[in-house]
Coordinates of C-alpha atoms and ligand atoms in Angstrom, one line a residue:
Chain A
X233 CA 26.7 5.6 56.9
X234 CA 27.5 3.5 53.4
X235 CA 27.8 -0.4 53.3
X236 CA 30.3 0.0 50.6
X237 CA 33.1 -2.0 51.9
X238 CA 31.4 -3.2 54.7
X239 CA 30.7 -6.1 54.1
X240 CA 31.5 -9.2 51.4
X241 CA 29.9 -12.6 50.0
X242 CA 32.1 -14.9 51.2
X243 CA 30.3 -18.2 50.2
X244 CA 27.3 -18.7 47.7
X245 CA 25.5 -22.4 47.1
X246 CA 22.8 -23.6 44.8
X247 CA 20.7 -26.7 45.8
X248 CA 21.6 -28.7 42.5
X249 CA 18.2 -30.3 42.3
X250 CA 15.1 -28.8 40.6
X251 CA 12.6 -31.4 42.0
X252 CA 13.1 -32.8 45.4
X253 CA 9.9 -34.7 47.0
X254 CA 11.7 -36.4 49.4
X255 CA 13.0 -33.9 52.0
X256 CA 11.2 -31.4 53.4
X257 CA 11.4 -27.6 53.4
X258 CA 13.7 -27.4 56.9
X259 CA 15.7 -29.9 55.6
X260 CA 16.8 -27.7 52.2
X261 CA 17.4 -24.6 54.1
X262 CA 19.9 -26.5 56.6
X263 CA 21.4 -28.3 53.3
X264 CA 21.7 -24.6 51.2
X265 CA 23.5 -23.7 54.3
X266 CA 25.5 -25.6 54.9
X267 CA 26.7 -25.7 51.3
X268 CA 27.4 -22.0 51.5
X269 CA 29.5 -21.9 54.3
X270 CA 31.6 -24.6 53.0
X271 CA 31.8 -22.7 50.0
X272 CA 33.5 -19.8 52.4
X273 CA 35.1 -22.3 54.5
X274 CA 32.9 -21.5 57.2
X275 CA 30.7 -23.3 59.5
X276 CA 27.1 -23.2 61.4
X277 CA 29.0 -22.2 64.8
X278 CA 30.3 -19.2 63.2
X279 CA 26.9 -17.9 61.8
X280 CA 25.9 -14.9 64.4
X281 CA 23.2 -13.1 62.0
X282 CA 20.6 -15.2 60.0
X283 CA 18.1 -14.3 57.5
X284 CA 15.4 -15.4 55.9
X285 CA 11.8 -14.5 54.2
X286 CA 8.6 -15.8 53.8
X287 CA 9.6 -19.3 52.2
X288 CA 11.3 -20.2 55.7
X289 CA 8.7 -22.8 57.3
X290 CA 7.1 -22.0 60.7
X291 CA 8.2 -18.8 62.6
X292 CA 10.7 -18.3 60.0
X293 CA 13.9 -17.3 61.2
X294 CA 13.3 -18.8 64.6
X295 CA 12.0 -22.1 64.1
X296 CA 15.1 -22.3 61.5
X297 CA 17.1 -21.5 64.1
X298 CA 15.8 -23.8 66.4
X299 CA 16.7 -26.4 63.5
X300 CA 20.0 -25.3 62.4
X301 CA 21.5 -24.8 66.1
X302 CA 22.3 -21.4 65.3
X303 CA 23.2 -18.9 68.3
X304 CA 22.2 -15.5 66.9
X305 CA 23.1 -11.6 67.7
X306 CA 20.9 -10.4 64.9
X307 CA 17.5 -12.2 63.4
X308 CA 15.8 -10.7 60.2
X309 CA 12.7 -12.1 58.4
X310 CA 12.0 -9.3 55.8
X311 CA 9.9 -10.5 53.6
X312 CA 9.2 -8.8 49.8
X313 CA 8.8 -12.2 47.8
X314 CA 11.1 -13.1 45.4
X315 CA 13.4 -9.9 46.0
X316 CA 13.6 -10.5 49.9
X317 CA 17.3 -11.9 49.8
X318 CA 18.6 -9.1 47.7
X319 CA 16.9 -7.4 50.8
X320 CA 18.7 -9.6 53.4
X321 CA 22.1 -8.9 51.6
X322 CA 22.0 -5.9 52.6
X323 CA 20.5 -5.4 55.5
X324 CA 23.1 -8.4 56.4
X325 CA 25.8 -5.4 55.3
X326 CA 24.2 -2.7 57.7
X327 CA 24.1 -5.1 60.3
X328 CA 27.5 -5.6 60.0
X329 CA 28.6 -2.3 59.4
X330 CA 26.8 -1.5 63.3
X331 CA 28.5 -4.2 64.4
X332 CA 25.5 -6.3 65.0
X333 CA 27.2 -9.8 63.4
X334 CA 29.6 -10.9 61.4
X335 CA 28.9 -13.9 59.6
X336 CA 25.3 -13.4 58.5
X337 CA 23.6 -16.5 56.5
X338 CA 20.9 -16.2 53.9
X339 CA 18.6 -18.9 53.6
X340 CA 15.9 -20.1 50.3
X341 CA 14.2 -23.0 49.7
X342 CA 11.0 -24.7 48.8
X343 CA 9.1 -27.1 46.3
X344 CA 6.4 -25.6 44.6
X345 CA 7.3 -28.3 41.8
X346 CA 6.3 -31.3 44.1
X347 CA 3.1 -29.9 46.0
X348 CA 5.4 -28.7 49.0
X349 CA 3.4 -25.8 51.1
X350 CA 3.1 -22.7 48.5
X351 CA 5.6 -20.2 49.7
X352 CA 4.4 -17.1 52.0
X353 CA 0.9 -19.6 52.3
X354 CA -1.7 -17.7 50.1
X355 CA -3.9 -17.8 53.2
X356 CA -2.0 -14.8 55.0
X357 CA -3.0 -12.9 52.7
X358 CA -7.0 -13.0 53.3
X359 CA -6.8 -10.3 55.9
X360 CA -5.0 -7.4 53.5
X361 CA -6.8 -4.7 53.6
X362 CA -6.4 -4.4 49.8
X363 CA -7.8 -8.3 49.5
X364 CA -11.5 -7.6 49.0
X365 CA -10.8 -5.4 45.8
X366 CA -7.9 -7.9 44.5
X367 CA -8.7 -11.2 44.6
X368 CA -12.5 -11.2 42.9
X369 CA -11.6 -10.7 39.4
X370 CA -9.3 -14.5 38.8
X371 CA -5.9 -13.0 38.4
X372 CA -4.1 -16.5 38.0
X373 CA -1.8 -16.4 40.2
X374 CA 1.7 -14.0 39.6
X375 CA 1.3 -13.7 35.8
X376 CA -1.9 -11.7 35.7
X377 CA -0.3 -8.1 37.3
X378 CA 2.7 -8.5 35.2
X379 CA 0.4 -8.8 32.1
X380 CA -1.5 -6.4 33.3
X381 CA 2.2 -4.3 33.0
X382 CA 2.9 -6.1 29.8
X383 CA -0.1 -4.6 28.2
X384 CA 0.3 -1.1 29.2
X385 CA 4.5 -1.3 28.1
X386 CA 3.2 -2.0 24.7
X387 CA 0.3 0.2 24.3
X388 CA 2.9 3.4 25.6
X389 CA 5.8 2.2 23.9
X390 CA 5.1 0.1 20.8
X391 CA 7.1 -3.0 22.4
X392 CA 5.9 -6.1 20.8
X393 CA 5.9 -9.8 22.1
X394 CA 8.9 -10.5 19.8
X395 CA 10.8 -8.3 22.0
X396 CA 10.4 -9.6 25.0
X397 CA 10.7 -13.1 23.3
X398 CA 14.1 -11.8 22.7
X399 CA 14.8 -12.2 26.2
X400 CA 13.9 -15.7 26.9
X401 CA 16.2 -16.9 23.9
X402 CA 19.1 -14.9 25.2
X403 CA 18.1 -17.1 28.7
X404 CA 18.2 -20.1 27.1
X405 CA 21.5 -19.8 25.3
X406 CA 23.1 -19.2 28.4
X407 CA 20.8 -22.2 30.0
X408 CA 22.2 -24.6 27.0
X409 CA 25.4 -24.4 29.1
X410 CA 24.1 -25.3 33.0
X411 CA 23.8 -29.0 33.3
X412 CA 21.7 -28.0 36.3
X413 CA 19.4 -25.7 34.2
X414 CA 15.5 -26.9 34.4
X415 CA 15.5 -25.5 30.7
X416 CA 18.3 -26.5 29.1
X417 CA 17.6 -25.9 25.2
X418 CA 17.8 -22.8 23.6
X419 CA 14.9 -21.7 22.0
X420 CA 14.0 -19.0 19.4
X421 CA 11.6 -15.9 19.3
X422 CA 9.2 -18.0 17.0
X423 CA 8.9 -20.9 19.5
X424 CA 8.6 -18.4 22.4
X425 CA 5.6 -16.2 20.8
X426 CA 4.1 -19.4 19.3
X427 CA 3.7 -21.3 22.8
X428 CA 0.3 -21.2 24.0
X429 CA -1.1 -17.8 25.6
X430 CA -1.4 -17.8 29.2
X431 CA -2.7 -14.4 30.0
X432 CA -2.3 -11.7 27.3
X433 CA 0.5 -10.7 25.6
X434 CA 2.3 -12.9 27.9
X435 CA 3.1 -16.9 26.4
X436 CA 4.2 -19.8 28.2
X437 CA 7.4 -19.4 27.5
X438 CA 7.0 -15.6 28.8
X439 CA 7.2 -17.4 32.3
X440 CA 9.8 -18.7 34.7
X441 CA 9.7 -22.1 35.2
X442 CA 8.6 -23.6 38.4
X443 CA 11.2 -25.9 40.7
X444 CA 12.0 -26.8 44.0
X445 CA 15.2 -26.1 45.2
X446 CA 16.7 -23.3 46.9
X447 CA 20.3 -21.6 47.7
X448 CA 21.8 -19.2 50.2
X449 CA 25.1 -17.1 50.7
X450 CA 26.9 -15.8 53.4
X451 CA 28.1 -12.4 54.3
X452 CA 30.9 -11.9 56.0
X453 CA 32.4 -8.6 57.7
X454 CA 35.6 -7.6 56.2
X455 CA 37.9 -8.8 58.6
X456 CA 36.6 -12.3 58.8
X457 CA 36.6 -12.3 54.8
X458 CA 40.4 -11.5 54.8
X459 CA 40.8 -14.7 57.4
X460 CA 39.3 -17.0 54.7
X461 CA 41.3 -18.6 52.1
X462 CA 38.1 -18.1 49.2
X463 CA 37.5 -15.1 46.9
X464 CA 34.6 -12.7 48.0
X465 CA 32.6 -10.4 46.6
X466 CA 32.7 -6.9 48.0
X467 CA 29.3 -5.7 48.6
X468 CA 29.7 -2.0 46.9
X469 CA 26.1 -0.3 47.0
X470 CA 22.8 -1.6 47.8
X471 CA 19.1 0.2 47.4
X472 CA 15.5 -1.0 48.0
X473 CA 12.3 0.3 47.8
X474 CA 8.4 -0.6 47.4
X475 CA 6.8 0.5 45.0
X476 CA 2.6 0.2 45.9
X477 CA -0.8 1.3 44.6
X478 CA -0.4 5.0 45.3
X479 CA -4.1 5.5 46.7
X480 CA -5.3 4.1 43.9
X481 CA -2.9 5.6 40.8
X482 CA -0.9 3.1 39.8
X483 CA 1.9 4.1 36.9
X484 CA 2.2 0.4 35.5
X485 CA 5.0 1.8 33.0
X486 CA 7.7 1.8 35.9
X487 CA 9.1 -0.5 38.7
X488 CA 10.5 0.2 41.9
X489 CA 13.7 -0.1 40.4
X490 CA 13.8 3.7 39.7
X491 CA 14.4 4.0 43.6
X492 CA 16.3 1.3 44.2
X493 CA 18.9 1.9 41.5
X494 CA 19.9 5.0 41.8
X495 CA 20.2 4.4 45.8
X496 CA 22.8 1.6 45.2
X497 CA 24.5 3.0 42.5
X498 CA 25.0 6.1 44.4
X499 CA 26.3 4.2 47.1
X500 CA 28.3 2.3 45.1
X501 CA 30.3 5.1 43.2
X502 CA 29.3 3.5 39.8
X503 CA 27.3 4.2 37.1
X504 CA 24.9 1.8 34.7
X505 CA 27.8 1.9 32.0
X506 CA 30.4 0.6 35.0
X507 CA 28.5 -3.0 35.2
X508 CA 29.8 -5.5 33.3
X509 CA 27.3 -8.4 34.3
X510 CA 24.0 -8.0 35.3
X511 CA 21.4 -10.5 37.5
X512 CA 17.9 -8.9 36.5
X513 CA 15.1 -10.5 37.7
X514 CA 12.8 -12.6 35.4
X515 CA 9.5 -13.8 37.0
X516 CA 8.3 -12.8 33.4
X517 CA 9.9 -11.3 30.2
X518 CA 8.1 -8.0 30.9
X519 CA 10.3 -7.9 34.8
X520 CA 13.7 -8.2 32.9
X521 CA 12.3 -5.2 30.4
X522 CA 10.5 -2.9 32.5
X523 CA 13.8 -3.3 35.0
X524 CA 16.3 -2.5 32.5
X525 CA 15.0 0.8 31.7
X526 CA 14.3 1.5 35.4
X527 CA 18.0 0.8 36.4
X528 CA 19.2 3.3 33.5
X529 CA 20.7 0.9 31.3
X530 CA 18.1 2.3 28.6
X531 CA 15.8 4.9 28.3
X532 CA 12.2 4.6 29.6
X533 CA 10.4 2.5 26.4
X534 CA 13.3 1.3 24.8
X535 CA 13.9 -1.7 26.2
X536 CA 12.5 -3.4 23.2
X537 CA 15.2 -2.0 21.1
X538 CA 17.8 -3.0 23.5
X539 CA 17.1 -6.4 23.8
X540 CA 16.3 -6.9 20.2
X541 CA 19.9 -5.9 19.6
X542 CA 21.6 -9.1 21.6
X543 CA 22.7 -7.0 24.1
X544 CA 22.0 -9.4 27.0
X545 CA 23.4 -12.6 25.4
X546 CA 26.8 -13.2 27.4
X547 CA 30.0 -13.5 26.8
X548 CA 29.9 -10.0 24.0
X549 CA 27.0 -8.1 24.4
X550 CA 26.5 -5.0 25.7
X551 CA 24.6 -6.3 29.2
X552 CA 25.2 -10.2 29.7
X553 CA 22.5 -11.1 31.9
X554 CA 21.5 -14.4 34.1
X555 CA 24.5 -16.2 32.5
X556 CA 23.2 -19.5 34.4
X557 CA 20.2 -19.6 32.4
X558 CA 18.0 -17.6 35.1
X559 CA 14.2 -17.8 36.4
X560 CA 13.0 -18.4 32.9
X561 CA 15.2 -21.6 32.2
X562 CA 17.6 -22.7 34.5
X563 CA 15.7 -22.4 38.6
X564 CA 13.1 -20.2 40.6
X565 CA 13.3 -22.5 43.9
X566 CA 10.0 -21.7 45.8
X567 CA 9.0 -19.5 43.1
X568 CA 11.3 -16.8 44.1
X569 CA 14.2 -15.3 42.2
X570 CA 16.3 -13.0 44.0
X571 CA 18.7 -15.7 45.3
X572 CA 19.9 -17.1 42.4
X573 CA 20.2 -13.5 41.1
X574 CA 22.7 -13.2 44.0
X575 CA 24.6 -16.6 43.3
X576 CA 25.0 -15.8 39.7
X577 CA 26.7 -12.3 40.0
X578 CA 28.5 -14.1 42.9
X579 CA 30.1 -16.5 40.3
X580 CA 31.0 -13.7 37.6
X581 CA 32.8 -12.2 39.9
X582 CA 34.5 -15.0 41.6
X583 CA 35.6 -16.1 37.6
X584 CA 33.6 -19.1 37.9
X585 CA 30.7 -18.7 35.9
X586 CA 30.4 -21.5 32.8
X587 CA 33.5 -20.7 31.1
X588 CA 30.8 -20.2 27.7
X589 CA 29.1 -17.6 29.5
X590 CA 31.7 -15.7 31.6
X591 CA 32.2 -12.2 31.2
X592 CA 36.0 -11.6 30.9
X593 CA 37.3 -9.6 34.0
X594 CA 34.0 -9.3 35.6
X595 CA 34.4 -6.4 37.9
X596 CA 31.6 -5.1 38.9
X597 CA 28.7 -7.0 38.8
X598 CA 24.5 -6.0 39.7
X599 CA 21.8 -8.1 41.2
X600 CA 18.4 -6.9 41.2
X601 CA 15.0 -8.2 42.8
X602 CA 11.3 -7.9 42.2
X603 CA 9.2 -9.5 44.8
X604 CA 5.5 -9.3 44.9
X605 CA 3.6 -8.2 41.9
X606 CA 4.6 -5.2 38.9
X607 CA 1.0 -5.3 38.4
X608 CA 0.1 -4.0 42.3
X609 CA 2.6 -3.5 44.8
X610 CA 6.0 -5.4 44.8
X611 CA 9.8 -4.7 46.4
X612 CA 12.7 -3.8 44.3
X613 CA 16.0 -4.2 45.7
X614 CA 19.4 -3.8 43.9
X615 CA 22.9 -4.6 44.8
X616 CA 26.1 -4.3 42.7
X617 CA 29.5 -6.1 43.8
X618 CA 32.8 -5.7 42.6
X619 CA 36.3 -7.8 43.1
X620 CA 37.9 -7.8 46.2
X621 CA 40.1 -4.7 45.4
X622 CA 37.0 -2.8 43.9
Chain B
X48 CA -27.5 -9.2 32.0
X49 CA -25.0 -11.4 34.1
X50 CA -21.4 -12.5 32.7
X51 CA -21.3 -15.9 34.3
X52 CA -18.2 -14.8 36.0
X53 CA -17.6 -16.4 39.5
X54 CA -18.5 -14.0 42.0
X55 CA -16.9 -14.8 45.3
X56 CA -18.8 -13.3 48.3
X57 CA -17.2 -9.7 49.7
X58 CA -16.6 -9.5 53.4
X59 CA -17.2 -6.2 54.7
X60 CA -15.6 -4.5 57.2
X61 CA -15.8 -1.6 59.9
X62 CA -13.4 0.4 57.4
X63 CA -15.0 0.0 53.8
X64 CA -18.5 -1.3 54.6
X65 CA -20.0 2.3 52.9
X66 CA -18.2 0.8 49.8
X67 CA -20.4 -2.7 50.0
X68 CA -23.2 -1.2 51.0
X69 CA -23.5 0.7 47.2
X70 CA -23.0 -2.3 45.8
X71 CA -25.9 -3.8 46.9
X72 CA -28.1 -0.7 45.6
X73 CA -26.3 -1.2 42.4
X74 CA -24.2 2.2 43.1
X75 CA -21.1 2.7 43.0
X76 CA -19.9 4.7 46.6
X77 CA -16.2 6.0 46.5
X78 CA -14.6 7.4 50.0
X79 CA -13.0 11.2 49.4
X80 CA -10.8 12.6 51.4
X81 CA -12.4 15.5 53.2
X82 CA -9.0 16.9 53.7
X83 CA -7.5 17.1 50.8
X84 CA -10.5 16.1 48.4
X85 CA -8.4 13.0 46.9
X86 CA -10.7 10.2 45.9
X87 CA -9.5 7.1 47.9
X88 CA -8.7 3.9 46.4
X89 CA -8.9 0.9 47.6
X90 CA -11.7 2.0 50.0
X91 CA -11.0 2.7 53.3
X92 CA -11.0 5.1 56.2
X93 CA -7.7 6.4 55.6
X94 CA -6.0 9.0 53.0
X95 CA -2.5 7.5 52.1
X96 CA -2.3 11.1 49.8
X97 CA -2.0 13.2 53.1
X98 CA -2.8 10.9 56.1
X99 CA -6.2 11.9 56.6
X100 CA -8.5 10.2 58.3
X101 CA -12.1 11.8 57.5
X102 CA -13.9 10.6 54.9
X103 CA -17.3 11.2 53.0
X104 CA -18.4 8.7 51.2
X105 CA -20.3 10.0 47.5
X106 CA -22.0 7.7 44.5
X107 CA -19.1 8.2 41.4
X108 CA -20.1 8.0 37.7
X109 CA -19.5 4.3 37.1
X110 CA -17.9 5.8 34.1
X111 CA -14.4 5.0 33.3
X112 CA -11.6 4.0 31.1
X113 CA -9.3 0.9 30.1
X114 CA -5.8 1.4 31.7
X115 CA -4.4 -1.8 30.9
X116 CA -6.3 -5.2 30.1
X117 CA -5.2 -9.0 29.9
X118 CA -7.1 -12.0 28.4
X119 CA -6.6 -14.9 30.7
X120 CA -6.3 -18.1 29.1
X121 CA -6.0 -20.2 32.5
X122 CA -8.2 -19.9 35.6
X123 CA -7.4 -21.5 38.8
X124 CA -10.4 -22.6 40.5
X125 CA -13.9 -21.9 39.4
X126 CA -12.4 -19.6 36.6
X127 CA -11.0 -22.3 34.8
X128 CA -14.5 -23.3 33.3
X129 CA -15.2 -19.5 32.4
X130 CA -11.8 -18.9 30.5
X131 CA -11.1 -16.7 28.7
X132 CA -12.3 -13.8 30.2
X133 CA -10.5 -10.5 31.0
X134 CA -9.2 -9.0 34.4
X135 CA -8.0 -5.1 33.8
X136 CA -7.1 -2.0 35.5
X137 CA -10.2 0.4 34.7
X138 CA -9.6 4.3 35.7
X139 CA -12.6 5.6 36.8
X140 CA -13.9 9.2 36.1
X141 CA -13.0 9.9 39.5
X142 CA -9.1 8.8 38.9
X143 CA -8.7 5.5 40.1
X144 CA -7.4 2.8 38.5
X145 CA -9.1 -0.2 40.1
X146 CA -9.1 -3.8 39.3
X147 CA -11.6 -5.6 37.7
X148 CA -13.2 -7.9 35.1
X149 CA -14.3 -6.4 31.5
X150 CA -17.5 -8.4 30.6
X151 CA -20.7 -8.1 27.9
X152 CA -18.2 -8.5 25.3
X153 CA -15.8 -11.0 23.3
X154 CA -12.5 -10.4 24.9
X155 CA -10.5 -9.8 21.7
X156 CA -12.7 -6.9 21.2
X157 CA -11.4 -5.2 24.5
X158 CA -9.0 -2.2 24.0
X159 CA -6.8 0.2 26.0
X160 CA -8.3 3.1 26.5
X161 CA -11.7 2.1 25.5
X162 CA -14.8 3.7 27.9
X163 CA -16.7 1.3 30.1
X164 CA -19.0 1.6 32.7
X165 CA -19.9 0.3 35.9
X166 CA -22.2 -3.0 35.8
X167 CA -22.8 -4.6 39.6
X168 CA -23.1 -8.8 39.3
X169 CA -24.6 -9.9 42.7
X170 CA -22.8 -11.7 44.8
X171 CA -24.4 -12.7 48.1
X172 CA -25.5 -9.3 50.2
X173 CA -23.3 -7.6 48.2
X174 CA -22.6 -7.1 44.1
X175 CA -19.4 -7.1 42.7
X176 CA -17.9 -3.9 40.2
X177 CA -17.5 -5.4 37.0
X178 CA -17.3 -2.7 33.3
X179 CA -18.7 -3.1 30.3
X180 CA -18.1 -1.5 26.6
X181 CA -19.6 2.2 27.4
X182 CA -23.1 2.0 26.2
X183 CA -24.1 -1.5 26.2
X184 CA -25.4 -1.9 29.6
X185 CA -28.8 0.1 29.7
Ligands
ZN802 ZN1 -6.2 13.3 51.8

């Protein structure tokens, strides 16, 4: 079975706010959702599949549940970090395709920025088995495995901090445009290798930026997507995978991309060279890199090259990616990425991107996720969409 | 010689307690596989190569490599007095890669692929496996 057709992103919402102190986390899941389905002209009594991840407060998708009113066929709380709602998209799609729902919302939110509860609560992890051999050495937080990553790209590959720099500024030209964007000003590979070093080779302005917010999107089967008076995006090919420690011999030179991509692509009947716009997930410089090579759209070590070239600064290059300014200017609600990833392609497709940063004819567009850690274990997860007809 | 590193106290358990155990002896004790030979890591009763579940636990070298290294500028908790200091992935003789801190050395002088070996900083019951520059710690 393929979800290819199955299934389509009938509405897609972004909380508009990056700090938000005075509502709590329930309260911006109900208020992404119900922004989405008024985006597909939709509402909460229609929503028969709901999922979330690790961000959700509580018992996750049944305490939101409880809060939202939802009656439910189909719960799922898969939770890979920042990637889970590239997950949830589609899983949403196979649900669907079984005939388990029909109208499946996709809930984010959180507020890191304003000493909300961390997301996923680093307590729960204290009982991984993996804990005692992980948490001794003061990794600081997310950045320290993806320097860890960093480090390794550059000693196999020769890639150098002005390359990844290269992919910030591309960020923030596309940021200068999103009146929403966290980071609005564009800023250049001198200003991005001359911030203060966090953990090496990665700078400050290696990172994502930290902000409350969140989104969510709704999934439709195709019948119900035909009913609605808004343009979708047709789910084409999705993939997943984790990538882990492999008993002890991690690779640090590859993401679980290399799985994941060729799964949906496969799936989707397209190749690398098909996608016009892509959503790559940016936690860090080193994730947008290390995931461009994975997915094929350059060899293995030559993302540094690639980048350097312009090719992900929209609307002309040869990859525009995270046209609304992405994790590393515009929003990473509850420190994740993936749904914005999802919102964004949503938008090329639809036409609606920032009419600076819109790729002409958008037809097939690419979302990808890394939750969890490039430095130990994390979950890839890539979808590509296309227009209606696609 | 002690790095001044914080050293958080290990909590054994039924699985890895061997592992701990070394430690506080000042040796490094690695579960194999009796199966299929693999040397497990991170230390536990279980072989993710094959699925085994017997395994003999033997002292390794405490010799090793630098897979991949990073200088951390910023430490959360009690690390943010001792910055900068360096967490990396250190492959051990034995073929692991585990994580740990590089100490007994300025941390711009730390390399990829440089040999380090085993030093044991205690912590508690326990010690915890830090590396130094090969040759520095005897
Ligand atoms: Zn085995």
């Amino acid at each position: 079975m393929s979800v290819r057709g199955a299934a389509f992103i009938a509405g897609a919402y972004e909380h508009p706010l990056r700090e938000i102190p005075d509502r709590t986390v329930a309260q911006i899941h109900a208020e992404v959702a119900a922004g989405a389905l008024a985006d597909a002209g939709l509402g909460f009594d229609d929503v028969d599949g709901y999922f979330c991840a690790g961000d959700a407060p509580g018992f996750g998708g049944l305490s939101m549940a409880d809060y939202m009113g939802l009656q439910l066929s189909y719960v799922d709380n898969t939770e890979t970090g920042g990637s889970s709602y590239l997950y949830h998209v589609g899983h949403a799609a196979a649900a669907i395709a079984a005939g388990k729902c029909r109208v499946a919302l996709v809930t984010l939110a959180g507020k890191p920025r304003t000493g909300g509860p961390p997301p996923g609560g680093a307590g729960r992890f204290f009982d991984a088995p993996e804990s005692g051999f992980e948490t001794f050495w003061g990794i600081p937080g997310a950045i320290g495995g993806y320097a860890l990553a960093a480090q390794r790209h550059m000693y196999e590959f020769g890639t150098t901090s002005e390359q990844l720099a290269e992919i910030k500024v591309a960020a923030s030209l596309h940021a200068q445009h999103n009146p929403n964007a966290f980071l609005p000003d564009p800023v250049t590979v001198e200003e991005v290798v001359d911030s203060p070093m966090i953990c090496s080779p990665l700078h400050r302005l290696d990172c994502c930026v930290i902000t409350d917010g969140g989104g969510a999107v709704v999934v439709v089967a195709p019948e119900v997507a035909r009913q609605l008076d808004r343009t979708c995006a047709k789910v084409l090919g999705h993939g997943e995978a984790p990538k882990h420690t492999a008993n002890g011999r991690i690779d640090l030179t590859y993401s679980g991309a290399v799985w994941s991509g060729p799964r949906a692509f496969e799936e989707a009947g397209v190749t690398p060279a098909d996608v016009d716009y892509a959503s790559i997930y940016d936690s860090f410089t080193i994730t947008v890199m290390m995931t461009l090579e994975d997915l094929g759209f350059c060899e293995k070590g030559k993302g540094g090259p690639f980048v350097a070239d312009g090719a992900l600064v929209a609307p002309d290059g040869r990859l525009p990616f995270n046209t609304d300014g992405g994790g590393l200017c515009n929003n990473h609600p509850a420190n994740r990425g993936g749904m914005t990833k999802i919102i964004e392609a949503v938008r090329q497709i639809r036409g609606e991107a920032h009419p600076a940063v819109q790729v002409p004819d958008c037809r097939i567009a690419l979302a990808h996720g890394t939750g969890g850690s490039l430095g130990m274990r994390h979950g890839s997860a890539t979808l590509i969409l296309g227009q209606e007809d696609a | 010689m002690s790095s001044g590193l914080p050293t958080a106290e290990p909590r054994p358990t039924v699985e890895n307690h061997p592992y701990w155990e070394g430690t506080a002896q000042g040796r490094l004790v690695l579960p194999r596989c009796t199966a299929c030979g693999t040397v497990i890591w991170y230390p536990r009763a279980f072989c993710s190569s094959c699925r085994g579940t017997d395994v003999e636990w033997f002292e390794a070298s405490g010799r090793g490599t630098i897979y991949s290294f990073t200088i951390s500028h910023r430490g959360q908790g009690p690390w943010r007095d001792v910055a900068p200091y360096v967490v990396a992935y250190v492959e051990l003789e034995e073929g692991p890669r585990v994580l740990t801190n590089v100490v007994g050395c300025d941390p711009d002088e730390v390399k990829v692929a440089q040999p380090v070996e085993a030093v044991f900083e205690p912590a508690g019951e326990y010690a915890l496996l830090r590396f130094a520059p090969a040759g520095t710690t005897s």
